[in-house]
Short mmCIF file of N, CA and C in Angstrom, two decimals:
data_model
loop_
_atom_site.label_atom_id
_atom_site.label_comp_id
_atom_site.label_asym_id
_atom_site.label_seq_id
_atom_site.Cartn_x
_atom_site.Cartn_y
_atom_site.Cartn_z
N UNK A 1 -79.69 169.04 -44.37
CA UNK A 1 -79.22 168.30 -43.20
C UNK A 1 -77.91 168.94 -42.73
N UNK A 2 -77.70 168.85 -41.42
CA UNK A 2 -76.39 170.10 -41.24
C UNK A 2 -75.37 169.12 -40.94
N UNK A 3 -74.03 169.31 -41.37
CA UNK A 3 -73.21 169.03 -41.89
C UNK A 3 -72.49 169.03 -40.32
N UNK A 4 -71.98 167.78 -39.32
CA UNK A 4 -71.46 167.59 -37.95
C UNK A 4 -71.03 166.71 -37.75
N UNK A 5 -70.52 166.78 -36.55
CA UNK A 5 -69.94 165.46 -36.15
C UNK A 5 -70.31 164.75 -34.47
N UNK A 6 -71.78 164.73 -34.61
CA UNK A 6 -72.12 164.14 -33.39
C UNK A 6 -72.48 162.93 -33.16
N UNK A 7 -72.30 162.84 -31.87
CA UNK A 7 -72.15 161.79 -30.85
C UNK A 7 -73.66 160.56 -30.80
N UNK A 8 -73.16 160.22 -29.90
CA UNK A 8 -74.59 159.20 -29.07
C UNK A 8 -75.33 160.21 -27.93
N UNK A 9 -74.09 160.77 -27.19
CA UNK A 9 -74.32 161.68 -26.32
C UNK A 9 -75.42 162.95 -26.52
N UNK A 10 -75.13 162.71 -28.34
CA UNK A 10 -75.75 164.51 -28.63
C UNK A 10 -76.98 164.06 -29.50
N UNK A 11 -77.52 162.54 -29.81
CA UNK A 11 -78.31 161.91 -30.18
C UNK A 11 -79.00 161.98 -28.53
N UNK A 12 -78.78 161.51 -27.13
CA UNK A 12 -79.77 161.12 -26.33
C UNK A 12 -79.96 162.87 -26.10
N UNK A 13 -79.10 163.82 -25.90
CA UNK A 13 -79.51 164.68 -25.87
C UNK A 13 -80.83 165.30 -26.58
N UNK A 14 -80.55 165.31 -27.86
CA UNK A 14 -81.39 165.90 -28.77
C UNK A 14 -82.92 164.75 -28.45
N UNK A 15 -82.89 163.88 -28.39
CA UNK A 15 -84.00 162.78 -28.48
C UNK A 15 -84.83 163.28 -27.10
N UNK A 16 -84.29 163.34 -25.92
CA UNK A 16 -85.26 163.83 -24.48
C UNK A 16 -85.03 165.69 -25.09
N UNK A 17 -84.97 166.02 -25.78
CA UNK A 17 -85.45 167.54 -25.91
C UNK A 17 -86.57 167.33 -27.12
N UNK A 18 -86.47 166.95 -27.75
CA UNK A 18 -87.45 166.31 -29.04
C UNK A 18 -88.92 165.05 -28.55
N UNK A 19 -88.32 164.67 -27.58
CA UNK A 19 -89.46 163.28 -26.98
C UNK A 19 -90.71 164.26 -26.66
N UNK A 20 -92.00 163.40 -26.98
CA UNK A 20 -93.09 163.48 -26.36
C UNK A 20 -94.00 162.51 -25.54
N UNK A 21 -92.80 161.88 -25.75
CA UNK A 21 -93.92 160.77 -24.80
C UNK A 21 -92.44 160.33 -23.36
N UNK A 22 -92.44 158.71 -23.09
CA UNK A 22 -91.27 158.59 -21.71
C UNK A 22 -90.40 158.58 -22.69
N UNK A 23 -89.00 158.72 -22.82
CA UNK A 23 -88.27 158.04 -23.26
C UNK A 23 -87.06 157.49 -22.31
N UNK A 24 -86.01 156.14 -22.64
CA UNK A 24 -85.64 155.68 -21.49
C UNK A 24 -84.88 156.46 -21.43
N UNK A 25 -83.80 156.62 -22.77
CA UNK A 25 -82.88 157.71 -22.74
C UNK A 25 -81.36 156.68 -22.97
N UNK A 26 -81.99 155.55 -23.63
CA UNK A 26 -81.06 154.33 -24.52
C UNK A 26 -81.30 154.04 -25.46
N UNK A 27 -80.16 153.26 -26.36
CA UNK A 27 -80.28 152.85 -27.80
C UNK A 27 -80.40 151.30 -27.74
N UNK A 28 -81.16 151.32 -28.43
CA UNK A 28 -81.57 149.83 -29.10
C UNK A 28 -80.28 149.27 -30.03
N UNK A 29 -79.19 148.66 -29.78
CA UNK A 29 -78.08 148.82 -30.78
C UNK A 29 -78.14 147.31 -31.29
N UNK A 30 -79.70 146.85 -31.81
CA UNK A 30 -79.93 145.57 -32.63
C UNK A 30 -79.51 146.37 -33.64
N UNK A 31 -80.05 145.59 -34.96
CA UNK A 31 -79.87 145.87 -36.16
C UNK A 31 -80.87 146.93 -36.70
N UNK A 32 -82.04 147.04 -36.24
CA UNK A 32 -83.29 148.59 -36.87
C UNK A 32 -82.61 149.91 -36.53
N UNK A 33 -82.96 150.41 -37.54
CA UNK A 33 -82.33 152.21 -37.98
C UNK A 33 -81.10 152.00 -38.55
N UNK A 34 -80.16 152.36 -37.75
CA UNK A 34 -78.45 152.65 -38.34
C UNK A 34 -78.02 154.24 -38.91
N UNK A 35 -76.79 154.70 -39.12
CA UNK A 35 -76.55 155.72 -39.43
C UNK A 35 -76.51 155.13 -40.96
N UNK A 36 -77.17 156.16 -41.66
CA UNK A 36 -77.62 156.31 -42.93
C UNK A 36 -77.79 157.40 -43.61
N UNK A 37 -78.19 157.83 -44.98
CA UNK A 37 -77.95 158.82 -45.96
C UNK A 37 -79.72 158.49 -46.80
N UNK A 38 -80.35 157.45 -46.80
CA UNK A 38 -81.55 157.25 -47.08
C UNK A 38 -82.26 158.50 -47.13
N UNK A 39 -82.13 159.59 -46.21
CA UNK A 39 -83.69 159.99 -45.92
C UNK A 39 -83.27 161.42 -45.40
N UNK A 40 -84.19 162.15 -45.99
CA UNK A 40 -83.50 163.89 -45.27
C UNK A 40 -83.57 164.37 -43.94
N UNK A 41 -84.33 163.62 -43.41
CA UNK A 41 -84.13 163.63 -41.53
C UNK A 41 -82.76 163.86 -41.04
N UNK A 42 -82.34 164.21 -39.72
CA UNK A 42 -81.61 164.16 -39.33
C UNK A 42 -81.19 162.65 -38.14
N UNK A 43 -82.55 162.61 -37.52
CA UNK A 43 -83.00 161.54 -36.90
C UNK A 43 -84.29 161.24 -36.50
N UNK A 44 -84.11 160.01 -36.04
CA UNK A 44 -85.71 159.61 -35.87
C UNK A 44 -85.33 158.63 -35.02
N UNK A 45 -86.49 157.97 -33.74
CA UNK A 45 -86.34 157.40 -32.85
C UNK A 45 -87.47 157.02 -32.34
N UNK A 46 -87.59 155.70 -32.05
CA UNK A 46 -89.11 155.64 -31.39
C UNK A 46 -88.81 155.88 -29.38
N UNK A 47 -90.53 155.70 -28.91
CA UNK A 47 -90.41 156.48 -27.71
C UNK A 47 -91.00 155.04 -26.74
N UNK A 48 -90.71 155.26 -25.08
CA UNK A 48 -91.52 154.03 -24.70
C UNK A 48 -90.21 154.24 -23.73
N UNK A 49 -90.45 152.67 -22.69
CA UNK A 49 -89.98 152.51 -21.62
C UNK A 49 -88.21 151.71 -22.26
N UNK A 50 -88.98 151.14 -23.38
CA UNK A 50 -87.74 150.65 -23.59
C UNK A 50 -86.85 151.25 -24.77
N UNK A 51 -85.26 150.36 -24.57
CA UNK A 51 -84.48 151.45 -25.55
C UNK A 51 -85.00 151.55 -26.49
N UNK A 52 -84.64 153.01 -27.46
CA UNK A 52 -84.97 153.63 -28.09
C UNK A 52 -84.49 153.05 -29.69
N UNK A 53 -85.33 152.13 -30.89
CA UNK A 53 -84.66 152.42 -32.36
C UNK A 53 -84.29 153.63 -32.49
N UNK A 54 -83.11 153.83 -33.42
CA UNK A 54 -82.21 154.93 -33.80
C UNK A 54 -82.27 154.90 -35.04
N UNK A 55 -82.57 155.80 -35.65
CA UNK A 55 -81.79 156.11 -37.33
C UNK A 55 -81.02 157.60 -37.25
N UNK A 56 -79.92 157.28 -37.77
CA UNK A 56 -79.34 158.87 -37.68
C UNK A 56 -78.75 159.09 -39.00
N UNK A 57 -78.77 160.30 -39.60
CA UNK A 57 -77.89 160.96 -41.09
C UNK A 57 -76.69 160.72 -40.69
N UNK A 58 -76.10 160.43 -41.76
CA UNK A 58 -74.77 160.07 -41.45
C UNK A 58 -73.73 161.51 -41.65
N UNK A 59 -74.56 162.75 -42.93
CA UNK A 59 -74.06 163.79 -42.30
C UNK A 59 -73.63 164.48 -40.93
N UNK A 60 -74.97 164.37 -40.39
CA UNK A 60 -74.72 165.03 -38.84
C UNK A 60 -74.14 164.09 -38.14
N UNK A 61 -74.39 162.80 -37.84
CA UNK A 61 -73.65 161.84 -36.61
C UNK A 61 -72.11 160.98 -37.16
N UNK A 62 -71.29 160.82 -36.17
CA UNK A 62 -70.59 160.22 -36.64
C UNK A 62 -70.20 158.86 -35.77
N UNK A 63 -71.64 158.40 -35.00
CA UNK A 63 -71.55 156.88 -34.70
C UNK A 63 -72.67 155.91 -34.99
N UNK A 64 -72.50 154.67 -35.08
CA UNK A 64 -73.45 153.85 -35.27
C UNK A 64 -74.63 153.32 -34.01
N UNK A 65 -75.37 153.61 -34.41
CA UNK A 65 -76.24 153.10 -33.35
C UNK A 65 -77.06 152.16 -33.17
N UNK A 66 -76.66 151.06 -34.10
CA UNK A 66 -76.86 149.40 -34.18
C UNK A 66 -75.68 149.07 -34.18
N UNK A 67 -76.03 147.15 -33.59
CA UNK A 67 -74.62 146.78 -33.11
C UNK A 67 -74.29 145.69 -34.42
N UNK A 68 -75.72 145.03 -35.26
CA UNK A 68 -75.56 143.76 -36.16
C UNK A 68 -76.04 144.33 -37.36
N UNK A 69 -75.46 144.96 -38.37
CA UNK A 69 -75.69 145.51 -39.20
C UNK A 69 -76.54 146.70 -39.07
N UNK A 70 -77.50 147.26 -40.07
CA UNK A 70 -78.38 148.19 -39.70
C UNK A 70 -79.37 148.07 -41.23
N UNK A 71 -80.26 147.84 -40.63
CA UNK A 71 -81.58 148.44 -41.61
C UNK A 71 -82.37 149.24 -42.11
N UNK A 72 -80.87 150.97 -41.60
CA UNK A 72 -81.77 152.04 -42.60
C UNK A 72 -82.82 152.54 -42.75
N UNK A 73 -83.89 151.56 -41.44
CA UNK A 73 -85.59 152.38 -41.83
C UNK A 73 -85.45 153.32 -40.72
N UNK A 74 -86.26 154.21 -41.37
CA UNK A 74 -86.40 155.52 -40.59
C UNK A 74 -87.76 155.30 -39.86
N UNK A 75 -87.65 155.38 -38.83
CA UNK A 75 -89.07 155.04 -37.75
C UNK A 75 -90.33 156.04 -38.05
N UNK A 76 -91.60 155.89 -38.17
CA UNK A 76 -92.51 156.96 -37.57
C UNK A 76 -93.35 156.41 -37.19
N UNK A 77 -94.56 157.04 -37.28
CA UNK A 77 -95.79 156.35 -36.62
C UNK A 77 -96.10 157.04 -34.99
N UNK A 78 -97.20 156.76 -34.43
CA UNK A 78 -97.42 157.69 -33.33
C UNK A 78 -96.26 157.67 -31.84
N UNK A 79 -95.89 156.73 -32.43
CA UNK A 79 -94.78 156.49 -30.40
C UNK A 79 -93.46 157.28 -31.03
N UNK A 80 -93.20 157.45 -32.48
CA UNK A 80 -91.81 158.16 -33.08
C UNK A 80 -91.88 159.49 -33.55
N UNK A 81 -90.52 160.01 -33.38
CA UNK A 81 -90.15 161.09 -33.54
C UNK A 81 -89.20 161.35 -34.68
N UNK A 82 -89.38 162.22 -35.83
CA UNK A 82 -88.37 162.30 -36.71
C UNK A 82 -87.89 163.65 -36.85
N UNK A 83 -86.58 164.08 -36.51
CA UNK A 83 -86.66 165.34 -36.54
C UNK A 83 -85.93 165.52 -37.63
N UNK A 84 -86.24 167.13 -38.17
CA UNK A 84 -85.49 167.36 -40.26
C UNK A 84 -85.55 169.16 -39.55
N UNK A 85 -84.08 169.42 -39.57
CA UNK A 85 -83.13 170.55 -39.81
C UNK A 85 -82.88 171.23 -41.20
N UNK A 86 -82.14 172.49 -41.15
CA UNK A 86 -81.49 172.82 -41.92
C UNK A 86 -80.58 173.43 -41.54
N UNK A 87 -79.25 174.10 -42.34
CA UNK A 87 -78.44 174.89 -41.99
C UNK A 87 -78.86 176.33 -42.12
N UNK A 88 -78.30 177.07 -41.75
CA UNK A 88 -79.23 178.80 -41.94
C UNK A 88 -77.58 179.59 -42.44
#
């Protein structure tokens, strides 16, 4: 997982370069996903009209993207996207 300090900004970025389906190009900032260390992803996000669940490594990001705690699950399934990096 590469070792950064990004944004929300560089989360919607990366998410509409990574999307395959609409995405709105917002965060869902309930309590599902959260920045976390769980899981070797970098992020993961589901897709659709509406905002987007977030899980992000807490290596690479350095904001939260739930607003009432966070629940750490990492999204998949066919509407989500999980993307897993490395450093080179």
């Amino acid at each position: 997982v590469p070792s950064a300090e990004w944004r929300e900004k560089h989360f919607v970025a990366l998410a509409k370069m990574f999307a395959t389906r609409t995405l709105a190009g917002t965060i869902d900032h309930g309590s599902a996903g959260g920045n976390c260390d769980n899981h070797k992803a970098v992020m993961s996000f589901t897709q659709g009209e509406g905002a987007s669940k977030a899980w992000v490594n807490s290596a690479s990001f350095k904001f939260d993207p739930t607003g009432s705690g966070s629940s750490c699950k990492l999204y998949n399934g066919d509407t989500t996207v999980a993307v897993y990096a490395c450093t080179v």
